[in-house]
PDB file of C-alpha atoms in Angstrom:
ATOM      1  CA  MET A 289     120.870  51.923 181.346  1.00  0.00           C
ATOM      2  CA  LYS A 290     121.227  53.578 184.711  1.00  0.00           C
ATOM      3  CA  GLY A 291     118.730  55.045 187.097  1.00  0.00           C
ATOM      4  CA  THR A 292     117.368  54.979 190.619  1.00  0.00           C
ATOM      5  CA  LEU A 293     114.856  52.472 191.913  1.00  0.00           C
ATOM      6  CA  HIS A 294     112.473  54.044 194.440  1.00  0.00           C
ATOM      7  CA  LEU A 295     111.232  51.253 196.700  1.00  0.00           C
ATOM      8  CA  ARG A 296     107.647  51.293 197.962  1.00  0.00           C
ATOM      9  CA  LYS A 297     108.760  49.126 200.872  1.00  0.00           C
ATOM     10  CA  PRO A 298     112.272  49.810 202.242  1.00  0.00           C
ATOM     11  CA  VAL A 299     114.730  46.936 202.364  1.00  0.00           C
ATOM     12  CA  LEU A 300     117.179  46.277 205.204  1.00  0.00           C
ATOM     13  CA  VAL A 301     120.841  46.417 204.085  1.00  0.00           C
ATOM     14  CA  ASN A 302     123.598  46.228 206.708  1.00  0.00           C
ATOM     15  CA  GLY A 303     121.190  47.291 209.430  1.00  0.00           C
ATOM     16  CA  LYS A 304     119.875  50.327 207.504  1.00  0.00           C
ATOM     17  CA  GLN A 305     116.474  50.763 205.861  1.00  0.00           C
ATOM     18  CA  ILE A 306     117.122  51.627 202.210  1.00  0.00           C
ATOM     19  CA  GLN A 307     114.385  53.417 200.223  1.00  0.00           C
ATOM     20  CA  GLU A 308     116.333  54.114 197.002  1.00  0.00           C
ATOM     21  CA  LEU A 309     118.831  52.019 195.078  1.00  0.00           C
ATOM     22  CA  ALA A 310     120.921  53.160 192.130  1.00  0.00           C
ATOM     23  CA  TYR A 311     121.351  50.686 189.276  1.00  0.00           C
ATOM     24  CA  ASP A 312     123.328  50.489 186.040  1.00  0.00           C
ATOM     25  CA  THR A 313     122.917  47.606 183.619  1.00  0.00           C
ATOM     26  CA  ASP A 314     126.098  48.664 181.796  1.00  0.00           C
ATOM     27  CA  GLU A 315     128.021  47.635 184.918  1.00  0.00           C
ATOM     28  CA  ILE A 316     126.805  44.004 184.869  1.00  0.00           C
ATOM     29  CA  THR A 317     129.941  41.900 184.408  1.00  0.00           C
ATOM     30  CA  ALA A 318     130.218  38.306 183.228  1.00  0.00           C
ATOM     31  CA  THR A 319     130.693  37.279 186.849  1.00  0.00           C
ATOM     32  CA  LEU A 320     127.560  39.126 187.997  1.00  0.00           C
ATOM     33  CA  PHE A 321     125.582  37.675 185.086  1.00  0.00           C
ATOM     34  CA  SER A 322     126.687  34.144 186.012  1.00  0.00           C
ATOM     35  CA  GLN A 323     125.969  34.747 189.695  1.00  0.00           C
ATOM     36  CA  ALA A 324     122.492  36.028 188.789  1.00  0.00           C
ATOM     37  CA  ASP A 325     121.798  32.853 186.820  1.00  0.00           C
ATOM     38  CA  ALA A 326     123.114  30.640 189.633  1.00  0.00           C
ATOM     39  CA  ARG A 327     121.110  32.500 192.312  1.00  0.00           C
ATOM     40  CA  LYS A 328     117.990  32.223 190.157  1.00  0.00           C
ATOM     41  CA  ARG A 329     118.441  28.446 190.024  1.00  0.00           C
ATOM     42  CA  MET A 330     119.026  28.244 193.788  1.00  0.00           C
ATOM     43  CA  ALA A 331     115.919  30.336 194.476  1.00  0.00           C
ATOM     44  CA  ALA A 332     113.892  27.872 192.410  1.00  0.00           C
ATOM     45  CA  GLY A 333     114.974  25.112 194.765  1.00  0.00           C
ATOM     46  CA  GLY A 334     117.770  23.880 192.544  1.00  0.00           C
ATOM     47  CA  LYS A 335     115.326  21.921 190.443  1.00  0.00           C
ATOM     48  CA  ASN A 336     116.875  20.565 187.290  1.00  0.00           C
ATOM     49  CA  VAL A 337     114.220  21.512 184.777  1.00  0.00           C
ATOM     50  CA  SER A 338     114.255  19.780 181.420  1.00  0.00           C
ATOM     51  CA  ILE A 339     112.768  22.789 179.624  1.00  0.00           C
ATOM     52  CA  ILE A 340     114.916  25.890 179.881  1.00  0.00           C
ATOM     53  CA  PRO A 341     113.169  29.016 178.602  1.00  0.00           C
ATOM     54  CA  ALA A 342     114.902  31.364 176.215  1.00  0.00           C
ATOM     55  CA  ALA A 343     116.669  34.085 178.191  1.00  0.00           C
ATOM     56  CA  GLU A 344     114.327  36.685 176.697  1.00  0.00           C
ATOM     57  CA  PHE A 345     111.372  34.953 178.411  1.00  0.00           C
ATOM     58  CA  ASP A 346     113.070  33.848 181.635  1.00  0.00           C
ATOM     59  CA  PHE A 347     111.385  36.186 184.116  1.00  0.00           C
ATOM     60  CA  SER A 348     113.352  34.860 187.088  1.00  0.00           C
ATOM     61  CA  LEU A 349     116.593  35.580 185.262  1.00  0.00           C
ATOM     62  CA  HIS A 350     115.325  39.100 184.542  1.00  0.00           C
ATOM     63  CA  LEU A 351     114.730  39.581 188.269  1.00  0.00           C
ATOM     64  CA  TYR A 352     118.213  38.431 189.207  1.00  0.00           C
ATOM     65  CA  LEU A 353     119.800  40.511 186.443  1.00  0.00           C
ATOM     66  CA  GLY A 354     117.956  43.508 187.908  1.00  0.00           C
ATOM     67  CA  PHE A 355     119.490  42.597 191.257  1.00  0.00           C
ATOM     68  CA  ALA A 356     122.905  42.390 189.519  1.00  0.00           C
ATOM     69  CA  ALA A 357     122.454  45.905 188.054  1.00  0.00           C
ATOM     70  CA  ILE A 358     121.832  47.200 191.590  1.00  0.00           C
ATOM     71  CA  ILE A 359     124.696  45.231 193.163  1.00  0.00           C
ATOM     72  CA  ALA A 360     127.076  46.461 190.439  1.00  0.00           C
ATOM     73  CA  VAL A 361     126.867  50.055 191.710  1.00  0.00           C
ATOM     74  CA  ASN A 362     126.070  49.459 195.394  1.00  0.00           C
ATOM     75  CA  ALA A 363     129.072  47.754 196.999  1.00  0.00           C
ATOM     76  CA  GLN A 364     127.202  47.395 200.300  1.00  0.00           C
ATOM     77  CA  CYS A 365     124.517  45.181 198.676  1.00  0.00           C
ATOM     78  CA  ASP A 366     124.564  41.511 197.765  1.00  0.00           C
ATOM     79  CA  PHE A 367     122.045  39.033 196.380  1.00  0.00           C
ATOM     80  CA  ALA A 368     120.852  38.094 199.886  1.00  0.00           C
ATOM     81  CA  ASP A 369     119.948  41.752 200.486  1.00  0.00           C
ATOM     82  CA  MET A 370     118.138  41.992 197.160  1.00  0.00           C
ATOM     83  CA  GLU A 371     116.129  38.839 197.873  1.00  0.00           C
ATOM     84  CA  ARG A 372     114.457  40.725 200.747  1.00  0.00           C
ATOM     85  CA  ILE A 373     112.785  43.073 198.253  1.00  0.00           C
ATOM     86  CA  SER A 374     109.100  42.239 197.954  1.00  0.00           C
ATOM     87  CA  GLY A 375     105.782  43.095 196.340  1.00  0.00           C
ATOM     88  CA  GLN A 376     105.543  45.526 193.455  1.00  0.00           C
ATOM     89  CA  ASP A 377     109.193  46.449 193.944  1.00  0.00           C
ATOM     90  CA  LEU A 378     110.109  42.993 192.602  1.00  0.00           C
ATOM     91  CA  LEU A 379     108.301  43.786 189.360  1.00  0.00           C
ATOM     92  CA  ASP A 380     110.257  47.029 189.041  1.00  0.00           C
ATOM     93  CA  VAL A 381     113.535  45.145 189.535  1.00  0.00           C
ATOM     94  CA  MET A 382     112.421  42.524 186.996  1.00  0.00           C
ATOM     95  CA  ARG A 383     111.781  45.303 184.444  1.00  0.00           C
ATOM     96  CA  ILE A 384     115.367  46.512 184.882  1.00  0.00           C
ATOM     97  CA  GLY A 385     116.653  43.023 184.074  1.00  0.00           C
ATOM     98  CA  ARG A 386     114.171  42.563 181.222  1.00  0.00           C
ATOM     99  CA  ASN A 387     115.233  45.850 179.642  1.00  0.00           C
ATOM    100  CA  PHE A 388     118.831  44.675 179.894  1.00  0.00           C
ATOM    101  CA  MET A 389     117.951  41.494 177.999  1.00  0.00           C
ATOM    102  CA  LEU A 390     115.641  43.130 175.460  1.00  0.00           C
ATOM    103  CA  ARG A 391     117.210  46.170 173.876  1.00  0.00           C
ATOM    104  CA  SER A 392     114.832  49.103 174.087  1.00  0.00           C
ATOM    105  CA  GLU A 393     114.005  51.260 171.083  1.00  0.00           C
ATOM    106  CA  ASP A 394     115.947  54.256 172.388  1.00  0.00           C
ATOM    107  CA  SER A 395     119.209  52.403 173.008  1.00  0.00           C
ATOM    108  CA  PRO A 396     122.038  52.832 170.515  1.00  0.00           C
ATOM    109  CA  GLN A 397     122.352  50.380 167.651  1.00  0.00           C
ATOM    110  CA  SER A 398     125.018  47.754 168.161  1.00  0.00           C
ATOM    111  CA  SER A 399     127.341  46.592 165.410  1.00  0.00           C
ATOM    112  CA  PHE A 400     125.354  43.346 165.258  1.00  0.00           C
ATOM    113  CA  ASP A 401     122.219  45.303 164.366  1.00  0.00           C
ATOM    114  CA  ALA A 402     123.889  47.243 161.549  1.00  0.00           C
ATOM    115  CA  PRO A 403     122.394  46.698 158.109  1.00  0.00           C
ATOM    116  CA  TYR A 404     124.199  44.170 156.005  1.00  0.00           C
ATOM    117  CA  GLU A 405     124.436  43.781 152.263  1.00  0.00           C
ATOM    118  CA  ILE A 406     122.844  40.871 150.484  1.00  0.00           C
ATOM    119  CA  ILE A 407     124.671  39.957 147.317  1.00  0.00           C
ATOM    120  CA  ALA A 408     122.148  38.908 144.689  1.00  0.00           C
ATOM    121  CA  GLU A 409     124.624  38.012 141.964  1.00  0.00           C
ATOM    122  CA  PRO A 410     127.675  35.780 142.394  1.00  0.00           C
ATOM    123  CA  SER A 411     130.878  37.780 142.466  1.00  0.00           C
ATOM    124  CA  THR A 412     132.438  35.633 139.722  1.00  0.00           C
ATOM    125  CA  PRO A 413     130.466  34.851 136.566  1.00  0.00           C
ATOM    126  CA  ALA A 414     129.459  31.257 135.964  1.00  0.00           C
ATOM    127  CA  SER A 415     131.314  29.430 133.237  1.00  0.00           C
ATOM    128  CA  SER A 416     129.455  29.610 129.939  1.00  0.00           C
ATOM    129  CA  THR A 417     130.847  26.305 128.730  1.00  0.00           C
ATOM    130  CA  LEU A 418     129.672  23.216 130.488  1.00  0.00           C
ATOM    131  CA  GLU A 419     130.746  19.885 129.124  1.00  0.00           C
ATOM    132  CA  THR A 420     128.140  17.182 129.103  1.00  0.00           C
ATOM    133  CA  ASP A 421     128.496  13.524 128.380  1.00  0.00           C
ATOM    134  CA  GLY A 422     126.231  12.751 125.542  1.00  0.00           C
TER     135      GLY A 422
END
């Protein structure tokens, strides 16, 4: 999913006030995904939490994945730049990451979502003669 994030409050990137940021979740690489997860943990103070939420409900991860979608198509930006975004703009970035994690209804069906066949009958008939000790 690609689009443009229109910031309510501009963010400073390389000495310039930026009001709009392009993003593309299809450009999130394994490295960016891992960096997003690591930055999320650092932002939380590096606390080693015993309960790790499922990724679908990890709102901080969604935020950092939104940052990753922006960084993927804006070479001049990094996570430190994105962490200066504030207020309602953070919620918009989080939605980008959440939509990446939770496939939306209008996105194409993946091969994992394709219908599969359930076989009700065994493919080879059961033997009709069973020997019993009697």
